[in-house]
């Protein structure tokens, strides 16, 4: 512990949420107490193939879990609560204090993950103060944001009070009437705030953020003018927006059909808890809404981010079982794309327009406002809290820098401001702010199961597959080190001008080289009849050799998977092809051409596609060679080895897999 020799200090360690939007996770630490504030998730960026969810690396919390006294949740957005159910499987959080709506949403996630018994959930009301450990007391200050029931925090510690804004904007006419408790912020400002940690999402945008209510008349205009059905997409978690859309449906005499799991879940929770008021008969099941006149229907659905499996994206591809686009439809995007989703959003819009619908989207329409304050909101926060020190959080690097300039423009000296990264440690005493020794931080990637961790090696392999494809190679090698059949090479997603036969020839050469130069090291005669062979080592050597050659000759780096089919000792050697002259003879089908030469002809004339169909080896099958399987009876009898044992592996292509999960959702 680095801080014990020094003056006792408050350590604040963000493990996520900096230099990015997402996975906000912050550790507060004093003495022996650790308090967590929020634990969110992020969504994968380009290149994270097959990754569903991004979590912060929580090694630091796992190592120090005995000191975790509790957790505070500011509001129910995924980037603040999405990680909690997962973390509860890995370390202990004795109690979680948070707003009613956020905890209701968290309950659903915890039930799904089967971790309901791992912690205690404590609901808080505005101005409630909770004690966490010996050293922290936290007051929940009502704020305004795109999500209902959201809080800023006043955290009182032995070194002073820290204001942690959570996500906020100043909305003086909030949809639910719950105004920002500015008096409370001012109270703390008056008493003296040691440090402010403030939301930087919109620090580049000048002015005040318009109130959420301002979208109401614009949405109303589009809905009332629509001649046919109205289809609206927004974030399910934008409770205020959804509430307004329901209100507008009622006002315009339209029944509402809901599509998308999260839309159904969130609305059910929010109505149950009274955050949304809408009569039961406003809603009509999607199967029955088709019977109503188009002018009396409104479909509210997920898909505002162009997520491939969400309702609107499927509708745009004509893949939705219940809803097809009509030319009289008005489709409204009441959300702006999160950076990184822009391309899929515009593609969805294009597809919908091509189907003939009227699509309303974009900034100029007044149908969306942000839930995060602009520069003037951020100034108001600084003015009310009057902090001595300032740390901009919740934003990408340039947003943090911009926010720090705003703070400086209001008189906070540059030396009192820290711009930090995930894992950095802010050390605060009553009269100092410093960066301590950083802790381990990074990312943990989860696949669709949310259990499988996608590590760097897997990600690199997937990237390689995406960039350059895969080459699989089947080599038949006898236990006494001779190549017993020509290698079978097949390509998937590899673009190359090279003749497939040239690739087979290169493969042969690499095998020959390995057998001549590495066999001694890789096989050991243990006195038994057959020598012990390190088949994995043989595979690896062949893979490395072919990889080098391809890089050199073709400037491509496909993933190379070599499988070795061991043959018994004494199998006659396949002599290989020294000649590289083209052979245009039609190939006999299959490997029953007879003898070695037959095999050779098959190999020569066969197009790689044929080989691919019969063999779909995957990575785990590389183990075939590790424990030499009993040689096939035919091979043992000295029969032709031209057709090595088939490797039957049903293909699960990306598309099939996507369809499956689509069907499951
Ligand atoms: Zn939020
Ligand atoms: Zn957030």
Short mmCIF file of C-alpha atoms and ligand atoms in Angstrom, two decimals, residues 21-22 24 38 75 77-80 145 166-167 199 201 372 394, ligand 2:
data_model
loop_
_atom_site.label_atom_id
_atom_site.label_comp_id
_atom_site.label_asym_id
_atom_site.label_seq_id
_atom_site.Cartn_x
_atom_site.Cartn_y
_atom_site.Cartn_z
CA UNK A 21 -18.20 6.72 -23.28
CA UNK A 22 -19.23 3.61 -21.40
CA UNK A 24 -18.33 3.79 -15.91
CA UNK A 38 -21.47 2.52 -10.61
CA UNK A 75 -28.95 5.78 -12.27
CA UNK A 77 -28.31 3.30 -17.68
CA UNK A 78 -26.35 0.31 -19.00
CA UNK A 79 -23.08 2.24 -18.91
CA UNK A 80 -23.60 2.53 -15.12
CA UNK A 145 -31.01 13.28 -17.09
CA UNK A 166 -23.25 11.24 -12.31
CA UNK A 167 -24.84 11.86 -15.72
CA UNK A 199 -19.84 14.49 -16.62
CA UNK A 201 -20.01 14.00 -22.50
CA UNK A 372 -26.04 15.28 -20.96
CA UNK A 394 -17.37 10.40 -18.36
ZN1 LIG B 2 -23.45 7.49 -18.60
#
